[in-house]
């Protein structure tokens, strides 16, 4: 029995020796999807932190030795151990006063370890629980220091990807120190399938792009986590989950995020607004880098000036008026019904949802680097669309040149004689040109697979192993469907990877008028389990394509509503639409895009009315705008 308990224990026991006795484990600290951390003593009796590579989803421990859970996991486990070693070496180069240093990496027990500086202090979570006297100026200092450290990490070509209050310590000198790089990756490895299998996601602190396999993550992803961390510091709780926010917006509901700006008068407006911006759902609306954020905070002296100014105002006011003064100051900082109403309108325009938000190709990432032409210089016609691409920090430039072209009367009208109108015109001159209107479209169903897989060698051959379950899509919350499950067949078709699963589901979806289809899966919940059969409901998106190649996707949401979005714009196609635009309504036909049939109905009505253009209202970059869509020439 004792032996069984040892085999089933994930953590190393106190007293365990590592690296031929150079390190001795003294206690367990924490564990996560990537590894386990311990306190230890080195050979000089100094306290250090030991991080062990222990990806629990694919490995287990026998005594002290760590091994892959099954033969199918061996390759992934070995690759992750090597990656752990390489990243530890990279982290050892991060010499910064606000980053815990890595001073040794080694292999033992068939896995890898890194020795990290021990930082005496409490993490931010404990600090918030133990102290009720945290001053705003302390928070301001902590944020600036963390941004300096994160900027330093990014400058080395790395991402942290796991910033949260429990991964920031406040040392005995009151300085924040970033710890636990268990999820850190270099930019070059961001598509690593092994890492995707074990992606670190923390509710409330992770941006939506980390929830989705293949989702783009960059500096702005770390900055979202920094924003969420300091949102917690200020409010006492983590912000609402980015997944929940995305789901609401995708269903045309207001973003439930509650902005800080206007609600905490003891903090500088710039600090609160910067955190709100870092927590934008759309990555292009966040700060491009940590330095931009730090600069937006202004100088630290401005914080002291604000405090002195507030103290002066409160000293001058009679005691009975102080509460009123605070209320007025809060309103003056941008709070109130007007700001809230505007925020709801703007946030309602943001669109995306779990899988769909990123499946559109993250078009806004291009907007981050695009340069907006000056409104004072008329842009040549080929650059009109380029002028519409906006960085987050720039207000949309007025389309001066386009407006002038539309509003200026033709030269012939200006010089025509009044009497000319009375002259008889020939038949050829007065007959309107015949325009052939073509609104032809194709429409197919696209299964929204609520899980991702990779090929896995099994005793019976190569089949699909589930690496991620997307709980926000359809009927994925099943006890029998989880990471590590082996899928052998879908509707009787043998499957070996994502593409063969998609093919089997596409066949089942052909001709379906409903928004879902039922699939029969042959599956093993683990390598040791028996093969069983289960039914899984798969949601269907509708992909609508015009002859020009312009493509739309209609995706189901909750409460019976649907979201219609532009998902592909062919290169060279002249149109004001962009990938990622969400369709709201169309004026010529009166169609509102809230049903599955809405988009197809619009095209049918446009064709029946022989309309040359559609007048669309779309949501883009947090705002509503009108766009004209022309039929296929």
Coordinates of C-alpha atoms in Angstrom, one line a residue:
X1 CA 0.0 0.0 0.0
X2 CA 2.8 2.4 0.9
X3 CA 4.5 1.7 -2.4
X4 CA 1.2 2.4 -4.3
X5 CA 0.9 5.8 -2.5
X6 CA 4.5 6.7 -3.5
X7 CA 3.7 5.8 -7.2
X8 CA 0.6 7.9 -7.2
X9 CA 2.1 11.0 -5.6
X10 CA 2.9 13.8 -8.0
X11 CA 5.1 15.9 -5.7
X12 CA 8.6 15.0 -4.6
X13 CA 8.8 14.2 -0.8
X14 CA 10.8 16.6 1.5
X15 CA 14.3 15.4 1.8
X16 CA 14.6 14.2 -1.8
X17 CA 18.0 14.8 -3.2
X18 CA 18.6 16.3 -6.7
X19 CA 21.7 16.5 -8.9
X20 CA 23.7 14.1 -6.7
X21 CA 22.8 15.9 -3.5
X22 CA 23.5 19.4 -4.7
X23 CA 19.9 20.3 -3.9
X24 CA 17.5 19.0 -1.2
X25 CA 13.8 19.5 -1.4
X26 CA 12.4 21.0 1.8
X27 CA 8.8 21.7 0.9
X28 CA 6.2 21.8 -1.8
X29 CA 5.2 25.3 -3.1
X30 CA 2.8 25.1 -6.0
X31 CA 1.9 23.1 -9.1
X32 CA 0.3 23.8 -12.5
X33 CA -0.2 22.3 -15.9
X34 CA 3.5 22.7 -16.8
X35 CA 5.3 21.8 -13.6
X36 CA 5.8 21.7 -9.9
X37 CA 7.8 24.2 -7.7
X38 CA 9.5 23.5 -4.4
X39 CA 11.5 25.2 -1.8
X40 CA 15.0 23.6 -1.5
X41 CA 18.4 24.1 0.0
X42 CA 21.6 24.1 -2.1
X43 CA 24.9 22.6 -1.1
X44 CA 25.8 25.9 0.7
X45 CA 22.6 25.8 2.7
X46 CA 21.0 28.7 0.8
X47 CA 17.3 28.6 0.1
X48 CA 16.4 28.3 -3.6
X49 CA 13.3 27.6 -5.6
X50 CA 13.3 24.4 -7.7
X51 CA 11.0 24.2 -10.7
X52 CA 10.4 20.7 -12.0
X53 CA 9.2 19.9 -15.6
X54 CA 6.1 17.9 -14.9
X55 CA 3.4 18.3 -17.5
X56 CA 0.7 16.4 -15.6
X57 CA -1.5 15.8 -18.6
X58 CA 1.1 13.5 -20.3
X59 CA 3.3 12.2 -17.5
X60 CA 3.3 10.4 -14.2
X61 CA 5.8 9.7 -11.4
X62 CA 7.0 6.3 -10.2
X63 CA 8.9 6.8 -7.0
X64 CA 11.0 9.9 -8.0
X65 CA 11.2 9.1 -11.7
X66 CA 9.0 10.9 -14.2
X67 CA 7.8 9.1 -17.3
X68 CA 5.3 9.6 -20.1
X69 CA 1.8 8.3 -19.2
X70 CA 1.8 6.0 -22.2
X71 CA 3.8 5.2 -25.3
X72 CA 1.6 7.6 -27.2
X73 CA 2.9 10.5 -25.0
X74 CA 6.6 9.7 -25.1
X75 CA 7.5 11.9 -28.0
X76 CA 5.5 14.9 -26.6
X77 CA 7.0 14.5 -23.2
X78 CA 10.6 14.3 -24.4
X79 CA 10.1 17.3 -26.6
X80 CA 8.6 19.3 -23.7
X81 CA 11.6 18.4 -21.5
X82 CA 14.0 19.6 -24.1
X83 CA 12.0 22.7 -24.5
X84 CA 11.9 23.3 -20.8
X85 CA 15.8 23.1 -20.7
X86 CA 16.1 25.5 -23.6
X87 CA 13.7 28.0 -22.1
X88 CA 15.5 27.8 -18.8
X89 CA 18.7 28.7 -20.5
X90 CA 17.0 31.7 -22.2
X91 CA 15.6 32.8 -18.8
X92 CA 19.0 32.6 -17.2
X93 CA 19.9 35.6 -19.5
X94 CA 17.1 37.7 -18.0
X95 CA 19.1 39.7 -15.4
X96 CA 16.7 42.3 -14.1
X97 CA 15.9 43.5 -10.6
X98 CA 12.2 42.8 -11.0
X99 CA 12.6 39.3 -12.4
X100 CA 13.5 36.2 -10.4
X101 CA 16.8 34.9 -11.8
X102 CA 17.4 31.4 -13.1
X103 CA 21.0 30.3 -12.2
X104 CA 21.1 26.6 -13.1
X105 CA 19.2 24.0 -15.2
X106 CA 19.8 20.3 -15.0
X107 CA 18.3 16.9 -15.7
X108 CA 17.4 14.3 -13.1
X109 CA 14.7 11.6 -12.6
X110 CA 14.3 11.5 -16.4
X111 CA 13.0 15.1 -16.4
X112 CA 14.4 18.6 -16.1
X113 CA 14.7 21.1 -13.3
X114 CA 15.7 24.7 -12.9
X115 CA 17.1 26.4 -9.8
X116 CA 15.6 29.9 -9.3
X117 CA 16.4 32.7 -6.9
X118 CA 14.4 32.6 -3.7
X119 CA 12.6 35.9 -3.2
X120 CA 11.6 36.7 0.3
X121 CA 8.1 38.2 0.4
X122 CA 4.4 37.5 -0.4
X123 CA 2.8 37.3 -3.7
X124 CA 0.2 39.9 -4.7
X125 CA -2.7 37.7 -3.7
X126 CA -1.4 37.3 -0.2
X127 CA -0.4 41.0 0.0
X128 CA -4.0 42.0 -0.9
X129 CA -5.4 39.7 1.8
X130 CA -3.0 40.7 4.5
X131 CA -2.9 44.5 3.9
X132 CA -5.7 47.0 3.9
X133 CA -3.4 50.0 3.7
X134 CA -2.1 49.7 0.2
X135 CA -1.7 53.2 -1.1
X136 CA -2.4 54.2 -4.7
X137 CA 1.1 55.5 -5.1
X138 CA 2.4 52.0 -4.2
X139 CA 0.2 50.5 -6.9
X140 CA 1.5 53.1 -9.4
X141 CA 5.1 52.1 -8.6
X142 CA 4.4 48.4 -8.8
X143 CA 2.8 48.8 -12.2
X144 CA 5.7 50.8 -13.6
X145 CA 8.2 48.2 -12.3
X146 CA 6.3 45.3 -13.7
X147 CA 6.0 47.0 -17.1
X148 CA 9.7 47.6 -17.1
X149 CA 10.3 43.9 -16.4
X150 CA 7.8 42.7 -18.9
X151 CA 9.3 45.1 -21.5
X152 CA 12.7 43.6 -20.8
X153 CA 11.4 40.1 -21.3
X154 CA 9.8 41.0 -24.6
X155 CA 13.0 42.7 -25.7
X156 CA 14.8 39.3 -25.3
X157 CA 12.3 37.8 -27.8
X158 CA 10.3 36.0 -25.1
X159 CA 6.7 36.0 -23.8
X160 CA 5.8 35.2 -20.2
X161 CA 2.2 34.0 -20.9
X162 CA 1.3 33.4 -17.3
X163 CA 1.3 36.8 -15.5
X164 CA -1.1 36.9 -12.6
X165 CA -1.2 38.1 -9.0
X166 CA 0.2 34.8 -7.7
X167 CA 3.2 35.1 -10.1
X168 CA 4.3 38.5 -8.8
X169 CA 6.0 38.7 -5.4
X170 CA 6.4 41.9 -3.4
X171 CA 9.9 41.5 -1.8
X172 CA 11.0 42.9 1.6
X173 CA 11.9 46.2 0.0
X174 CA 8.4 46.6 -1.5
X175 CA 9.5 45.9 -5.0
X176 CA 7.5 43.6 -7.3
X177 CA 9.4 40.6 -8.7
X178 CA 8.0 38.5 -11.6
X179 CA 8.4 34.7 -10.9
X180 CA 7.3 31.4 -12.5
X181 CA 8.1 31.3 -16.1
X182 CA 6.6 27.8 -16.5
X183 CA 4.5 29.0 -19.5
X184 CA 7.1 31.3 -21.0
X185 CA 8.0 30.7 -24.6
X186 CA 10.1 32.4 -27.2
X187 CA 8.2 34.0 -30.0
X188 CA 9.7 31.5 -32.5
X189 CA 8.0 28.6 -30.7
X190 CA 4.5 30.0 -30.4
X191 CA 3.1 27.4 -32.8
X192 CA 4.7 24.4 -31.0
X193 CA 2.0 21.7 -30.9
X194 CA 3.4 20.3 -27.6
X195 CA 3.1 23.7 -25.9
X196 CA -0.4 24.2 -27.3
X197 CA -1.4 21.0 -25.6
X198 CA -0.5 22.5 -22.3
X199 CA -1.4 26.1 -22.8
X200 CA -1.5 28.0 -19.5
X201 CA -4.9 29.7 -19.1
X202 CA -6.0 31.5 -16.0
X203 CA -9.6 32.6 -15.6
X204 CA -9.9 36.3 -15.5
X205 CA -6.2 36.9 -16.3
X206 CA -5.8 35.3 -19.7
X207 CA -6.8 37.1 -22.9
X208 CA -9.2 35.2 -25.2
X209 CA -6.5 34.4 -27.8
X210 CA -4.8 32.0 -25.2
X211 CA -8.0 29.9 -25.0
X212 CA -7.9 28.9 -28.7
X213 CA -5.5 26.5 -30.3
X214 CA -3.6 28.3 -33.0
X215 CA -4.7 31.7 -31.6
X216 CA -2.2 34.5 -32.2
X217 CA -0.5 35.7 -29.0
X218 CA 2.1 38.3 -28.7
X219 CA 3.3 41.1 -26.4
X220 CA -0.3 42.4 -26.2
X221 CA -1.3 39.1 -24.6
X222 CA 1.1 39.5 -21.7
X223 CA -0.1 43.1 -21.4
X224 CA -3.7 42.0 -21.0
X225 CA -2.6 39.8 -18.1
X226 CA -0.7 42.7 -16.5
X227 CA -3.9 44.8 -16.9
X228 CA -6.0 42.0 -15.3
X229 CA -3.5 41.7 -12.4
X230 CA -3.7 45.4 -11.5
X231 CA -7.4 45.5 -12.1
X232 CA -7.5 42.9 -9.3
X233 CA -5.1 45.0 -7.1
X234 CA -7.4 48.0 -7.4
X235 CA -10.8 46.4 -7.2
X236 CA -10.0 43.4 -5.0
X237 CA -11.2 40.8 -7.7
X238 CA -10.1 39.6 -11.1
X239 CA -12.0 41.1 -14.1
X240 CA -14.7 39.1 -15.8
X241 CA -13.3 36.2 -17.9
X242 CA -12.3 37.2 -21.4
X243 CA -14.2 34.2 -22.7
X244 CA -17.4 35.3 -21.1
X245 CA -16.9 38.8 -22.6
X246 CA -16.3 37.4 -26.0
X247 CA -19.4 35.2 -25.8
X248 CA -21.5 38.2 -24.8
X249 CA -20.2 40.4 -27.6
X250 CA -20.6 37.6 -30.1
X251 CA -24.3 37.4 -29.2
X252 CA -24.7 41.2 -29.8
X253 CA -24.8 41.8 -26.0
X254 CA -22.8 44.6 -24.3
X255 CA -19.3 43.7 -23.1
X256 CA -19.9 43.0 -19.4
X257 CA -16.4 44.4 -18.5
X258 CA -16.7 47.3 -15.9
X259 CA -14.2 50.0 -16.7
X260 CA -12.0 51.4 -13.9
X261 CA -11.9 54.9 -15.3
X262 CA -14.3 57.2 -13.5
X263 CA -14.8 54.9 -10.5
X264 CA -11.7 55.3 -8.4
X265 CA -10.9 59.0 -7.9
X266 CA -8.0 58.2 -5.6
X267 CA -6.1 57.0 -8.6
X268 CA -4.8 59.0 -11.6
X269 CA -7.1 59.0 -14.6
X270 CA -4.2 58.0 -16.8
X271 CA -3.5 54.9 -14.7
X272 CA -7.1 53.7 -14.7
X273 CA -7.6 54.4 -18.4
X274 CA -4.4 52.5 -19.3
X275 CA -5.6 49.4 -17.5
X276 CA -8.9 49.6 -19.3
X277 CA -7.1 49.9 -22.6
X278 CA -4.8 46.9 -21.8
X279 CA -7.9 44.8 -21.2
X280 CA -9.4 45.5 -24.6
X281 CA -10.8 42.4 -26.2
X282 CA -9.5 43.5 -29.6
X283 CA -5.6 43.1 -29.4
X284 CA -5.2 46.1 -31.8
X285 CA -6.8 48.3 -29.2
X286 CA -4.3 47.4 -26.5
X287 CA -0.8 48.9 -26.1
X288 CA 1.6 47.7 -28.7
X289 CA 4.3 47.2 -26.1
X290 CA 5.1 47.8 -22.4
X291 CA 7.0 51.0 -23.0
X292 CA 4.1 52.6 -24.7
X293 CA 2.0 51.8 -21.7
X294 CA 4.6 53.0 -19.2
X295 CA 4.9 56.3 -21.1
X296 CA 1.1 56.8 -21.1
X297 CA 1.2 56.8 -17.3
X298 CA 3.2 60.1 -17.4
X299 CA 5.9 60.9 -14.8
X300 CA 5.6 59.6 -11.3
X301 CA 5.7 63.2 -10.1
X302 CA 2.3 63.8 -11.7
X303 CA 0.9 61.3 -9.2
X304 CA 2.2 63.3 -6.3
X305 CA 0.8 66.5 -7.9
X306 CA -2.6 64.9 -8.1
X307 CA -2.5 63.9 -4.4
X308 CA -1.4 67.4 -3.3
X309 CA -4.1 68.9 -5.5
X310 CA -6.8 66.7 -4.0
X311 CA -5.6 67.3 -0.5
X312 CA -5.7 71.1 -1.1
X313 CA -9.3 70.8 -2.5
X314 CA -10.5 68.7 0.5
X315 CA -8.8 71.0 3.0
X316 CA -10.6 74.0 1.5
X317 CA -14.0 72.3 1.5
X318 CA -16.2 72.3 4.7
X319 CA -16.3 68.9 6.3
X320 CA -20.0 68.3 5.4
X321 CA -19.2 68.9 1.7
X322 CA -16.3 66.5 1.3
X323 CA -18.5 63.5 0.3
X324 CA -20.2 65.7 -2.3
X325 CA -16.8 66.9 -3.6
X326 CA -15.7 63.3 -4.1
X327 CA -18.9 62.5 -6.1
X328 CA -18.4 65.5 -8.3
X329 CA -14.8 64.6 -8.9
X330 CA -15.7 61.1 -9.9
X331 CA -18.2 62.5 -12.5
X332 CA -15.6 64.9 -13.8
X333 CA -13.2 62.0 -14.4
X334 CA -15.5 60.6 -17.0
X335 CA -18.0 58.5 -15.1
X336 CA -21.8 59.0 -15.3
X337 CA -24.6 57.9 -17.5
X338 CA -23.3 59.5 -20.7
X339 CA -19.9 57.7 -20.5
X340 CA -21.5 54.4 -19.6
X341 CA -24.1 54.6 -22.4
X342 CA -21.4 55.4 -24.9
X343 CA -19.2 52.6 -23.6
X344 CA -22.0 50.1 -24.1
X345 CA -22.6 51.2 -27.7
X346 CA -18.9 51.1 -28.5
X347 CA -18.3 47.8 -26.8
X348 CA -21.3 46.2 -28.4
X349 CA -19.6 46.7 -31.7
X350 CA -16.7 44.5 -30.8
X351 CA -17.2 41.1 -32.3
X352 CA -15.7 37.7 -31.8
X353 CA -16.4 34.6 -30.0
X354 CA -14.1 31.9 -28.8
X355 CA -13.2 30.0 -32.0
X356 CA -14.7 32.5 -34.4
X357 CA -13.0 35.5 -33.0
X358 CA -9.6 34.1 -34.1
X359 CA -10.7 32.0 -36.9
X360 CA -11.3 35.2 -38.9
X361 CA -7.5 35.5 -39.2
X362 CA -7.1 38.2 -36.5
X363 CA -7.3 41.0 -39.1
X364 CA -6.8 43.7 -36.5
X365 CA -3.2 42.6 -36.0
X366 CA -2.5 44.3 -39.3
X367 CA -4.1 47.5 -38.0
X368 CA -1.5 47.7 -35.3
X369 CA 1.3 48.3 -37.7
X370 CA -0.5 50.1 -40.4
X371 CA 0.2 53.8 -40.8
X372 CA -2.7 56.2 -41.2
X373 CA -2.2 58.9 -43.9
X374 CA -2.5 62.5 -42.8
X375 CA -6.0 63.9 -43.4
X376 CA -4.4 67.1 -44.7
X377 CA -2.9 65.2 -47.6
X378 CA -5.4 63.9 -50.1
X379 CA -4.7 60.2 -50.6
X380 CA -4.7 58.9 -54.2
X381 CA -7.6 56.7 -55.0
X382 CA -5.7 53.3 -54.8
X383 CA -4.9 54.2 -51.2
X384 CA -8.4 54.9 -50.0
X385 CA -8.7 51.5 -48.3
X386 CA -5.3 51.9 -46.7
X387 CA -6.5 55.2 -45.3
X388 CA -9.3 53.3 -43.5
X389 CA -6.8 51.1 -41.6
X390 CA -6.4 52.6 -38.2
X391 CA -4.1 52.2 -35.3
X392 CA -5.7 52.1 -31.9
X393 CA -4.3 55.4 -30.9
X394 CA -5.4 57.2 -34.0
X395 CA -8.9 58.5 -34.7
X396 CA -10.3 57.4 -38.0
X397 CA -9.2 59.9 -40.7
X398 CA -12.1 61.6 -42.6
X399 CA -12.4 60.2 -46.1
X400 CA -11.9 63.7 -47.6
X401 CA -10.9 62.6 -51.1
X402 CA -13.7 60.1 -51.4
X403 CA -16.3 62.7 -50.3
X404 CA -15.0 65.3 -52.7
X405 CA -15.4 62.9 -55.6
X406 CA -19.0 62.1 -54.7
X407 CA -20.1 65.7 -53.9
X408 CA -18.5 67.6 -56.7
X409 CA -20.9 68.0 -59.7
X410 CA -19.5 66.7 -63.0
X411 CA -17.8 69.4 -65.1
X412 CA -20.4 68.9 -67.9
X413 CA -23.1 70.1 -65.6
X414 CA -21.2 73.3 -64.7
X415 CA -20.7 74.5 -68.3
X416 CA -24.0 73.3 -69.9
X417 CA -26.3 76.0 -71.3
X418 CA -29.8 76.3 -69.9
X419 CA -31.3 75.9 -73.3
X420 CA -29.5 72.7 -74.0
X421 CA -32.0 70.7 -72.1
X422 CA -34.8 71.6 -74.5
X423 CA -33.0 70.1 -77.5
X424 CA -34.3 66.7 -78.4
X425 CA -32.1 63.9 -77.5
X426 CA -31.5 60.8 -79.6
X427 CA -32.7 57.4 -78.3
X428 CA -29.1 56.3 -77.6
X429 CA -28.5 59.4 -75.5
X430 CA -31.5 58.9 -73.1
X431 CA -31.7 55.1 -72.8
X432 CA -30.1 54.0 -69.5
X433 CA -27.3 51.5 -69.7
X434 CA -28.4 47.9 -69.0
X435 CA -26.7 46.6 -65.9
X436 CA -26.6 42.9 -65.3
X437 CA -27.0 42.3 -61.6
X438 CA -25.5 39.1 -60.2
X439 CA -25.9 38.3 -56.6
X440 CA -25.1 34.6 -57.1
X441 CA -23.7 32.9 -54.0
X442 CA -22.7 29.4 -52.8
X443 CA -23.5 28.2 -49.3
X444 CA -22.0 25.3 -47.4
X445 CA -22.1 24.0 -43.8
X446 CA -18.9 24.1 -41.8
X447 CA -18.7 21.9 -38.7
X448 CA -17.4 23.7 -35.6
X449 CA -15.4 21.0 -34.0
X450 CA -15.3 21.5 -30.2
X451 CA -11.9 19.9 -29.8
X452 CA -8.5 19.7 -31.3
X453 CA -6.4 16.6 -31.9
X454 CA -3.0 15.4 -33.0
X455 CA -2.0 12.1 -34.5
X456 CA -1.0 9.5 -31.9
X457 CA 0.4 6.0 -32.2
X458 CA -1.8 3.4 -30.5
X459 CA -1.5 -0.4 -30.4
X460 CA -4.1 -0.5 -33.1
X461 CA -2.4 2.0 -35.3
X462 CA -2.3 5.8 -35.7
X463 CA -5.4 7.6 -34.5
X464 CA -6.4 11.1 -33.1
X465 CA -5.6 12.1 -29.6
X466 CA -7.6 15.0 -28.1
X467 CA -5.2 17.8 -27.1
X468 CA -7.7 20.6 -26.3
X469 CA -11.5 20.8 -25.6
X470 CA -13.1 24.1 -26.5
X471 CA -15.8 24.3 -23.8
X472 CA -17.3 27.4 -25.4
X473 CA -18.4 25.6 -28.6
X474 CA -21.5 23.4 -28.6
X475 CA -21.8 20.2 -26.6
X476 CA -18.2 19.8 -25.6
X477 CA -18.7 19.6 -21.8
X478 CA -18.9 15.8 -21.7
X479 CA -17.3 13.6 -19.1
X480 CA -15.9 11.3 -21.7
X481 CA -14.3 14.0 -23.9
X482 CA -11.1 15.5 -22.4
X483 CA -7.4 15.9 -23.3
X484 CA -5.8 12.6 -23.7
X485 CA -9.0 10.8 -25.1
X486 CA -8.3 8.7 -28.2
X487 CA -10.8 9.1 -31.1
X488 CA -10.8 6.1 -33.5
X489 CA -13.8 6.8 -35.7
X490 CA -16.4 9.5 -36.5
X491 CA -19.7 8.2 -38.0
X492 CA -17.9 5.0 -39.0
X493 CA -14.9 6.7 -40.7
X494 CA -11.5 6.1 -39.2
X495 CA -9.8 9.3 -38.2
X496 CA -6.1 10.1 -37.6
X497 CA -6.0 13.9 -37.3
X498 CA -8.1 17.1 -37.4
X499 CA -8.4 17.0 -41.2
X500 CA -9.9 13.5 -41.3
X501 CA -12.3 14.4 -38.5
X502 CA -13.4 17.5 -40.4
X503 CA -13.9 15.5 -43.5
X504 CA -16.1 13.0 -41.7
X505 CA -18.2 15.8 -40.2
X506 CA -18.5 17.7 -43.5
X507 CA -20.0 14.6 -45.0
X508 CA -22.5 14.4 -42.2
X509 CA -23.4 18.1 -42.5
X510 CA -24.1 18.1 -46.3
X511 CA -27.6 19.2 -47.0
X512 CA -28.4 20.0 -43.4
X513 CA -30.8 22.9 -42.9
X514 CA -30.4 22.9 -39.2
X515 CA -27.6 24.6 -37.3
X516 CA -26.2 21.3 -35.8
X517 CA -25.6 17.7 -36.6
X518 CA -25.1 14.6 -34.4
X519 CA -21.8 12.6 -34.7
X520 CA -21.2 9.1 -33.4
X521 CA -17.6 8.8 -32.0
X522 CA -15.7 5.7 -31.2
X523 CA -13.4 6.8 -28.4
X524 CA -11.2 5.7 -25.5
X525 CA -11.1 8.1 -22.5
X526 CA -7.5 7.0 -21.8
X527 CA -4.9 4.6 -23.2
X528 CA -5.9 2.0 -20.6
X529 CA -9.7 2.3 -21.1
X530 CA -11.9 0.3 -23.5
X531 CA -13.3 1.7 -26.7
X532 CA -16.8 3.0 -26.3
X533 CA -19.3 4.9 -28.6
X534 CA -20.8 8.3 -27.8
X535 CA -23.0 10.8 -29.6
X536 CA -21.8 14.4 -29.8
X537 CA -23.7 17.4 -31.1
X538 CA -21.7 19.5 -33.5
X539 CA -22.7 23.0 -34.3
X540 CA -22.6 24.1 -37.9
X541 CA -21.5 27.4 -39.3
X542 CA -22.8 28.5 -42.7
X543 CA -20.1 29.7 -45.1
X544 CA -21.5 32.0 -47.8
X545 CA -19.4 33.0 -50.8
X546 CA -20.0 35.5 -53.6
X547 CA -18.6 35.0 -57.1
X548 CA -16.0 37.6 -56.4
X549 CA -14.6 35.4 -53.6
X550 CA -15.8 37.6 -50.8
X551 CA -16.7 35.2 -48.0
X552 CA -19.0 35.4 -45.0
X553 CA -19.6 33.0 -42.1
X554 CA -22.8 32.8 -40.1
X555 CA -22.1 31.2 -36.7
X556 CA -24.7 30.1 -34.1
X557 CA -24.7 31.6 -30.6
X558 CA -26.8 31.2 -27.6
X559 CA -30.4 32.3 -27.2
X560 CA -31.1 31.4 -30.8
X561 CA -29.1 34.3 -32.2
X562 CA -26.5 34.1 -35.0
X563 CA -23.5 36.2 -35.9
X564 CA -22.7 37.0 -39.5
X565 CA -19.1 38.1 -40.2
X566 CA -16.8 38.7 -43.2
X567 CA -14.1 36.0 -43.0
X568 CA -12.2 36.4 -46.3
X569 CA -11.6 39.2 -48.7
X570 CA -9.6 38.2 -51.8
X571 CA -6.5 40.2 -52.5
X572 CA -7.1 42.9 -55.0
X573 CA -10.9 42.9 -54.6
X574 CA -12.2 46.5 -54.5
X575 CA -14.5 46.7 -51.4
X576 CA -14.8 48.6 -48.2
X577 CA -15.4 45.4 -46.3
X578 CA -12.6 43.8 -44.3
X579 CA -12.1 40.4 -42.8
X580 CA -13.5 40.5 -39.3
X581 CA -16.3 43.0 -40.0
X582 CA -19.6 41.9 -38.4
X583 CA -22.8 42.5 -40.3
X584 CA -25.6 44.2 -38.4
X585 CA -28.3 45.1 -40.9
X586 CA -29.0 45.9 -44.6
X587 CA -31.1 48.9 -45.6
X588 CA -32.3 48.0 -49.1
X589 CA -33.9 44.7 -48.0
X590 CA -34.5 45.5 -44.3
X591 CA -32.7 42.4 -43.2
X592 CA -31.2 42.2 -39.7
X593 CA -28.4 39.6 -39.4
X594 CA -29.6 37.8 -36.3
X595 CA -30.9 34.5 -37.8
X596 CA -29.1 31.7 -39.7
X597 CA -31.1 32.5 -42.9
X598 CA -30.5 36.3 -42.7
X599 CA -27.5 36.5 -45.0
X600 CA -28.9 34.2 -47.7
X601 CA -32.2 36.0 -47.5
X602 CA -30.5 39.3 -48.1
X603 CA -28.9 38.1 -51.3
X604 CA -32.2 36.6 -52.5
X605 CA -34.0 39.9 -52.0
X606 CA -31.3 41.9 -53.6
X607 CA -31.5 39.7 -56.6
X608 CA -35.3 39.8 -56.7
X609 CA -35.2 43.7 -56.6
X610 CA -32.4 43.8 -59.2
X611 CA -30.5 46.1 -56.7
X612 CA -27.0 47.0 -57.8
X613 CA -25.8 47.7 -54.2
X614 CA -26.4 46.6 -50.7
X615 CA -26.3 49.2 -47.9
X616 CA -24.8 47.5 -44.9
X617 CA -24.4 48.6 -41.4
X618 CA -21.4 46.8 -39.9
X619 CA -19.5 46.7 -36.6
X620 CA -15.7 47.3 -36.8
X621 CA -13.1 48.2 -34.2
X622 CA -15.7 49.0 -31.6
X623 CA -17.9 51.3 -33.8
X624 CA -20.9 51.0 -36.1
X625 CA -20.5 52.3 -39.7
X626 CA -22.1 52.2 -43.1
X627 CA -20.5 50.2 -46.0
X628 CA -21.7 49.7 -49.5
X629 CA -21.5 46.3 -51.1
X630 CA -21.7 46.0 -54.9
X631 CA -23.0 43.0 -56.8
X632 CA -20.5 40.7 -58.6
X633 CA -19.6 42.4 -61.9

